[in-house]
Amino acid sequence: GSSNFFELPEVLKEISGDHRAGSEAGKSHVAKDRIPARRGQIVRTEEKGLVPENLPKLRKRKFSAFVPVMRGCDNFCSFCNVPYVRGREVSRLPHDILKEVKELSYLGYKEITLLGQNVNSYGKNLEERIDFADLLGLINKIEGITRIRFTTSHPKDLSDKLIEMMRDLDKVCEHLHLPVQSGSNRILSRMNRKYTREGYMELVGKLRQAIPDIALTTDIIAGFPGEEEKDFQDTLDLVKRIRFDGAFTFCYSPLEGTKASEYKERVPDKIGGERLRRLIEVQQEITLERNKSLVGKRFEILVEGVSKKTPYELQGRTRGNKIVVFEGKEDLIGELILAEVLEAGCWALKGETIPC
Ligand code: SF4
């Protein structure tokens, strides 16, 4: 499967009849677990619970990098196929993660985004007693790195300890992507999300109390099997109460092999699409209002590149993950600057640089 991709060089050599050494990462795990199915084909039957290290990485940017901390997922949300296609949760060793972040810092990277399907459960399968909050604390000490982001968080695993660390660690950005998926307890249960709308709202309350200017974004599915109008109204109500900074919204679409794909009570596409449209309308209005409240304020921006819409301008991100477009020279790309917000749109803010 995809979790064995790091064995590819060795497997290719096996097929071509060249038995000399293959990749370092897969070296000791290939020979005894592969089954030659027929000439020219090798079938891997067992997952080793490893995250491959020392693989070459293609990094597009020289100032911001993604660093995986784990792979796979144990949650089995009924609509999702990740646990089947990526396997069970496996965390990287803290030593390997810290080494990678230190190397990035040495190369001049300023921002890192820690990646995992559910970073909040980092460390559960490791012998060393460490959780994601501890890992953030260790990374926060690495000189040169000025911004730490992470995604994705599962609400059921967002601990008080992690919220306190987010509040106290100066490099952890004031933004959290916390997928809610639905505002209806009945639908959350059918999704196997293992939290309630009340529990989710309580978490948001704790986050905002600890970090008042935190930006919150989420994922929401409209038209999940069995969703009735009153369930959808619960979702709209939650969206209006929480007032997310942004939301990735989807119309439910079945994935083969998942539990939800077997649910009989399908919402007709027309109704699902209509609910999605109403949801987007409500969220866009909230996003615009929240963005407008930032006009006149000053933010640190990490300049990411030339604006996608107006090539004579640059764009960057605030610590709260808001895109800011402003006039400036290309040699600012990769730098941290200060900008004041002049105008707000739904997708981006317009600003001007302030001399530091
Ligand atoms: S939606 Fe996220 S938490 Fe749920 S099974 Fe998929 S990857 Fe895991």
Coordinates of C-alpha atoms and ligand atoms in Angstrom, one line a residue:
G1 CA 0.0 0.0 0.0
S2 CA 1.0 3.7 0.0
S3 CA 2.6 3.3 3.4
N4 CA 5.2 1.0 1.9
F5 CA 6.2 3.5 -0.8
F6 CA 9.7 4.0 0.7
E7 CA 10.5 0.4 -0.2
L8 CA 10.1 1.1 -3.9
P9 CA 13.8 1.4 -4.9
E10 CA 14.5 -2.0 -3.3
V11 CA 11.4 -3.6 -4.8
L12 CA 12.3 -2.3 -8.2
K13 CA 15.8 -3.9 -7.9
E14 CA 14.2 -7.2 -6.8
I15 CA 12.0 -7.2 -9.9
S16 CA 14.9 -6.3 -12.2
G17 CA 17.0 -9.1 -10.6
D18 CA 19.5 -6.6 -9.0
H19 CA 19.8 -7.7 -5.4
R20 CA 22.3 -5.1 -4.3
A21 CA 21.4 -2.6 -1.5
G22 CA 18.3 -0.5 -2.0
S23 CA 17.0 2.4 0.1
E24 CA 18.3 3.0 3.6
A25 CA 14.9 3.5 5.0
G26 CA 13.4 0.3 3.9
K27 CA 16.5 -1.9 3.9
S28 CA 15.9 -4.2 6.8
H29 CA 12.2 -4.7 6.3
V30 CA 11.7 -5.8 2.7
A31 CA 13.1 -9.3 2.2
K32 CA 11.2 -11.2 4.9
D33 CA 7.8 -9.6 4.2
R34 CA 7.4 -9.5 0.5
I35 CA 5.8 -12.3 -1.4
P36 CA 6.9 -12.8 -5.0
A37 CA 3.4 -13.2 -6.5
R38 CA 4.6 -14.1 -10.0
R39 CA 7.5 -13.2 -12.1
G40 CA 7.8 -9.4 -12.3
Q41 CA 5.4 -8.7 -9.4
I42 CA 6.0 -8.4 -5.6
V43 CA 3.1 -8.1 -3.1
R44 CA 3.7 -6.5 0.2
T45 CA 1.5 -8.1 2.9
E46 CA 2.3 -6.4 6.2
E47 CA 2.6 -2.9 7.4
K48 CA 5.6 -2.3 9.6
G49 CA 4.3 0.7 11.6
L50 CA 7.2 2.8 10.5
V51 CA 7.5 6.4 9.3
P52 CA 10.3 6.4 6.7
E53 CA 13.2 8.8 7.6
N54 CA 16.0 10.2 5.4
L55 CA 13.9 10.4 2.2
P56 CA 14.7 13.2 -0.1
K57 CA 12.1 16.0 0.2
L58 CA 11.0 18.5 -2.5
R59 CA 10.4 21.8 -0.8
K60 CA 8.9 24.6 -3.0
R61 CA 9.6 27.4 -0.5
K62 CA 12.8 28.4 1.2
F63 CA 11.2 30.0 4.2
S64 CA 8.2 27.8 5.1
A65 CA 8.2 24.0 5.3
F66 CA 5.8 21.2 6.1
V67 CA 7.1 18.6 8.6
P68 CA 5.1 15.4 9.1
V69 CA 5.0 14.3 12.7
M70 CA 2.8 11.2 12.2
R71 CA 0.9 9.3 9.6
G72 CA -2.3 7.3 9.5
C73 CA -5.4 7.6 11.7
D74 CA -7.2 5.4 14.2
N75 CA -10.5 7.3 14.3
F76 CA -12.6 5.7 11.6
C77 CA -14.9 8.6 11.0
S78 CA -17.7 6.9 9.0
F79 CA -17.2 9.1 5.9
C80 CA -13.4 8.8 5.7
N81 CA -11.1 6.3 4.1
V82 CA -7.8 7.5 5.6
P83 CA -7.5 4.6 8.2
Y84 CA -7.9 2.1 5.3
V85 CA -5.6 3.7 2.8
R86 CA -3.0 5.3 5.1
G87 CA -3.2 2.7 7.9
R88 CA -3.1 3.1 11.6
E89 CA -1.6 6.0 13.5
V90 CA 2.2 6.0 13.7
S91 CA 4.2 8.8 15.2
R92 CA 7.7 9.8 14.2
L93 CA 10.3 9.8 16.9
P94 CA 10.7 13.3 18.5
H95 CA 14.5 13.0 17.9
D96 CA 13.9 12.7 14.1
I97 CA 11.4 15.6 14.1
L98 CA 13.7 17.9 16.0
K99 CA 16.6 17.0 13.8
E100 CA 14.6 17.9 10.7
V101 CA 13.4 21.2 12.2
K102 CA 16.9 22.1 13.3
E103 CA 18.1 21.5 9.7
L104 CA 15.4 23.7 8.4
S105 CA 16.3 26.4 10.8
Y106 CA 20.0 26.1 9.7
L107 CA 18.8 26.5 6.1
G108 CA 17.0 29.7 7.0
Y109 CA 13.4 28.5 7.2
K110 CA 11.2 30.7 9.4
E111 CA 7.9 28.8 9.5
I112 CA 7.1 25.2 9.9
T113 CA 3.7 23.5 9.8
L114 CA 3.6 20.2 11.6
L115 CA 1.4 17.7 9.7
G116 CA -0.6 14.7 10.7
Q117 CA -4.2 13.4 10.2
N118 CA -4.7 13.9 13.9
V119 CA -1.7 15.7 15.4
N120 CA -3.4 15.9 18.8
S121 CA -2.9 12.1 19.4
Y122 CA 0.8 12.4 18.6
G123 CA 3.0 10.1 20.7
K124 CA 0.4 7.6 21.7
N125 CA 2.2 4.7 20.1
L126 CA 5.7 5.7 21.2
E127 CA 7.7 4.2 24.0
E128 CA 8.9 7.6 25.1
R129 CA 6.3 9.4 27.2
I130 CA 5.6 12.5 25.0
D131 CA 2.5 14.1 23.7
F132 CA 1.9 16.8 21.1
A133 CA 2.0 19.6 23.6
D134 CA 5.4 18.4 24.8
L135 CA 6.6 18.2 21.2
L136 CA 5.5 21.8 20.6
G137 CA 7.4 22.9 23.6
L138 CA 10.6 21.2 22.3
I139 CA 10.2 22.8 18.8
N140 CA 9.5 26.2 20.3
K141 CA 13.1 26.2 21.7
I142 CA 14.7 25.8 18.3
E143 CA 16.4 29.1 17.3
G144 CA 15.7 30.6 14.0
I145 CA 12.2 29.2 13.6
T146 CA 9.7 32.0 14.3
R147 CA 6.4 30.5 13.5
I148 CA 4.9 27.1 14.3
R149 CA 1.7 25.9 12.8
F150 CA 0.0 22.5 12.9
T151 CA -2.8 20.7 11.2
T152 CA -5.1 18.7 11.6
S153 CA -6.6 18.6 15.1
H154 CA -9.4 16.3 16.2
P155 CA -11.7 18.0 18.7
K156 CA -11.9 14.9 20.9
D157 CA -8.1 14.9 21.5
L158 CA -7.6 18.7 22.0
S159 CA -6.4 18.7 25.6
D160 CA -6.3 21.5 28.2
K161 CA -2.6 21.1 28.3
L162 CA -2.3 21.7 24.5
I163 CA -4.5 24.9 24.8
E164 CA -2.2 26.1 27.6
M165 CA 0.9 25.4 25.5
M166 CA -0.6 27.2 22.5
R167 CA -1.2 30.2 24.8
D168 CA 2.3 30.2 26.4
L169 CA 4.6 29.3 23.5
D170 CA 5.5 32.5 21.7
K171 CA 6.2 30.8 18.3
V172 CA 2.9 28.9 18.0
C173 CA 0.6 30.9 15.7
E174 CA -2.8 32.1 16.9
H175 CA -4.7 29.9 14.4
L176 CA -6.4 26.6 14.8
H177 CA -8.1 24.5 12.2
L178 CA -10.6 22.4 14.1
P179 CA -13.0 20.4 11.9
V180 CA -16.5 20.2 13.4
Q181 CA -18.2 18.5 10.4
S182 CA -21.7 19.0 11.7
G183 CA -23.6 20.9 14.4
S184 CA -26.1 18.1 15.0
N185 CA -25.4 15.5 17.7
R186 CA -27.4 12.9 15.8
I187 CA -25.2 13.4 12.7
L188 CA -22.0 13.6 14.7
S189 CA -22.8 10.3 16.1
R190 CA -23.5 8.8 12.7
M191 CA -20.2 10.3 11.6
N192 CA -18.5 8.5 14.5
R193 CA -16.8 11.8 15.5
K194 CA -16.9 11.0 19.3
Y195 CA -17.8 14.5 20.5
T196 CA -21.0 16.5 20.8
R197 CA -21.9 20.1 19.6
E198 CA -21.9 21.1 23.3
G199 CA -18.4 19.6 23.8
Y200 CA -17.1 21.3 20.7
M201 CA -18.5 24.7 21.8
E202 CA -17.0 24.3 25.2
L203 CA -13.6 23.7 23.6
V204 CA -14.0 26.8 21.5
G205 CA -14.8 28.7 24.7
K206 CA -11.7 27.5 26.4
L207 CA -9.6 28.4 23.3
R208 CA -10.9 31.9 23.1
Q209 CA -10.5 32.5 26.8
A210 CA -6.9 31.4 26.6
I211 CA -6.1 33.0 23.3
P212 CA -8.6 35.8 22.7
D213 CA -7.4 36.7 19.2
I214 CA -7.2 33.1 17.9
A215 CA -8.5 32.6 14.4
L216 CA -10.6 29.4 14.0
T217 CA -11.3 27.6 10.8
T218 CA -13.2 24.4 10.3
D219 CA -14.5 21.7 7.9
I220 CA -18.2 21.1 7.5
I221 CA -20.1 18.5 5.5
A222 CA -23.6 19.3 4.2
G223 CA -26.1 16.5 3.2
F224 CA -24.5 13.7 5.2
P225 CA -26.7 10.5 4.9
G226 CA -29.7 10.9 7.2
E227 CA -29.3 14.7 7.7
E228 CA -32.7 16.3 8.0
E229 CA -33.5 20.0 7.8
K230 CA -33.5 20.3 11.6
D231 CA -30.0 18.7 11.7
F232 CA -28.8 21.2 9.1
Q233 CA -30.4 24.0 11.1
D234 CA -28.3 22.9 14.1
T235 CA -25.2 23.2 11.9
L236 CA -26.2 26.7 10.7
D237 CA -26.9 27.6 14.4
L238 CA -23.4 26.4 15.5
V239 CA -21.7 28.3 12.7
K240 CA -23.5 31.5 13.7
R241 CA -22.7 31.0 17.4
I242 CA -19.1 30.2 16.9
R243 CA -18.4 32.6 14.0
F244 CA -15.5 30.8 12.4
D245 CA -12.9 32.9 10.5
G246 CA -13.3 30.5 7.6
A247 CA -14.7 27.1 6.7
F248 CA -14.0 24.4 4.1
T249 CA -17.4 23.3 3.2
F250 CA -18.3 20.1 1.3
C251 CA -21.4 18.4 0.0
Y252 CA -21.3 14.7 1.2
S253 CA -20.0 12.3 -1.4
P254 CA -19.6 8.6 -0.6
L255 CA -16.2 7.0 -0.5
E256 CA -16.0 3.3 -1.3
G257 CA -15.4 1.0 1.6
T258 CA -16.5 3.5 4.3
K259 CA -19.3 2.8 6.7
A260 CA -21.3 5.9 5.6
S261 CA -21.3 4.7 2.0
E262 CA -23.5 1.9 3.2
Y263 CA -26.0 4.2 4.9
K264 CA -29.3 4.0 3.1
E265 CA -30.8 7.4 4.0
R266 CA -29.0 9.4 1.2
V267 CA -29.9 13.1 1.0
P268 CA -30.8 13.9 -2.6
D269 CA -28.0 15.8 -4.4
K270 CA -30.3 18.7 -5.0
I271 CA -31.1 19.2 -1.3
G272 CA -27.4 18.6 -0.3
G273 CA -26.3 21.2 -2.9
E274 CA -28.9 23.7 -1.7
R275 CA -27.8 23.2 1.9
L276 CA -24.2 23.7 0.9
R277 CA -25.1 27.0 -0.8
R278 CA -26.9 28.3 2.3
L279 CA -24.0 27.3 4.5
I280 CA -21.5 29.0 2.3
E281 CA -23.6 32.2 2.3
V282 CA -23.8 32.3 6.1
Q283 CA -20.1 31.6 6.5
Q284 CA -19.0 34.1 3.9
E285 CA -20.9 36.9 5.6
I286 CA -19.3 36.0 9.0
T287 CA -15.8 35.7 7.4
L288 CA -16.2 39.2 5.8
E289 CA -17.4 40.7 9.1
R290 CA -14.5 39.2 11.0
N291 CA -12.0 40.4 8.4
K292 CA -13.5 43.9 8.5
S293 CA -12.9 44.0 12.2
L294 CA -9.1 43.8 11.4
V295 CA -9.1 47.0 9.3
G296 CA -6.8 49.6 10.9
K297 CA -4.8 46.9 12.9
R298 CA -1.2 46.1 12.3
F299 CA 0.1 42.6 11.8
E300 CA 3.4 40.7 11.3
I301 CA 3.3 39.2 7.8
L302 CA 5.4 36.4 6.4
V303 CA 5.8 37.4 2.8
E304 CA 5.0 34.3 0.6
G305 CA 5.2 35.5 -2.9
V306 CA 3.6 37.5 -5.7
S307 CA -0.1 38.0 -5.4
K308 CA -2.1 35.4 -7.4
K309 CA -4.7 38.0 -8.5
T310 CA -2.6 41.1 -8.8
P311 CA 0.9 40.2 -10.0
Y312 CA 2.3 43.7 -9.3
E313 CA 1.6 43.1 -5.6
L314 CA 2.9 40.7 -3.0
Q315 CA 1.0 38.5 -0.6
G316 CA 1.8 37.0 2.8
R317 CA 0.1 35.7 5.9
T318 CA -0.6 36.9 9.4
R319 CA 0.0 34.6 12.3
G320 CA -3.8 34.1 12.3
N321 CA -3.4 32.7 8.7
K322 CA -5.1 35.7 7.0
I323 CA -3.8 36.5 3.6
V324 CA -2.7 40.1 3.2
V325 CA -2.0 41.7 -0.2
F326 CA 0.2 44.7 -0.4
E327 CA 2.6 46.6 -2.7
G328 CA 6.3 45.7 -2.3
K329 CA 9.4 44.5 -4.0
E330 CA 10.1 40.9 -4.6
D331 CA 13.2 40.9 -2.4
L332 CA 10.7 40.9 0.6
I333 CA 9.6 37.3 -0.3
G334 CA 10.5 35.1 2.7
E335 CA 10.8 38.1 5.1
L336 CA 8.8 39.0 8.1
I337 CA 7.3 42.5 7.7
L338 CA 4.8 44.7 9.5
A339 CA 1.6 45.8 7.7
E340 CA -1.5 47.7 8.4
V341 CA -4.8 46.4 7.1
L342 CA -6.6 49.0 4.9
E343 CA -9.5 47.0 3.4
A344 CA -11.0 43.6 4.0
G345 CA -12.5 41.1 1.6
C346 CA -13.8 37.6 2.2
W347 CA -10.6 35.9 0.9
A348 CA -7.9 38.4 1.6
L349 CA -7.0 41.7 3.3
K350 CA -5.5 44.6 1.6
G351 CA -2.7 46.3 3.5
E352 CA 0.3 48.5 3.4
T353 CA 3.8 48.0 4.8
I354 CA 4.8 49.8 7.9
P355 CA 8.6 50.6 8.4
C356 CA 9.8 48.5 11.4
Ligands
SF4_1 S1 -11.7 12.5 9.1 FE1 -9.7 12.8 10.1 S2 -9.9 11.9 12.1 FE2 -11.6 11.1 10.9 S3 -10.9 9.1 10.1 FE3 -10.4 10.7 8.6 S4 -8.3 11.3 9.0 FE4 -9.1 10.3 10.8

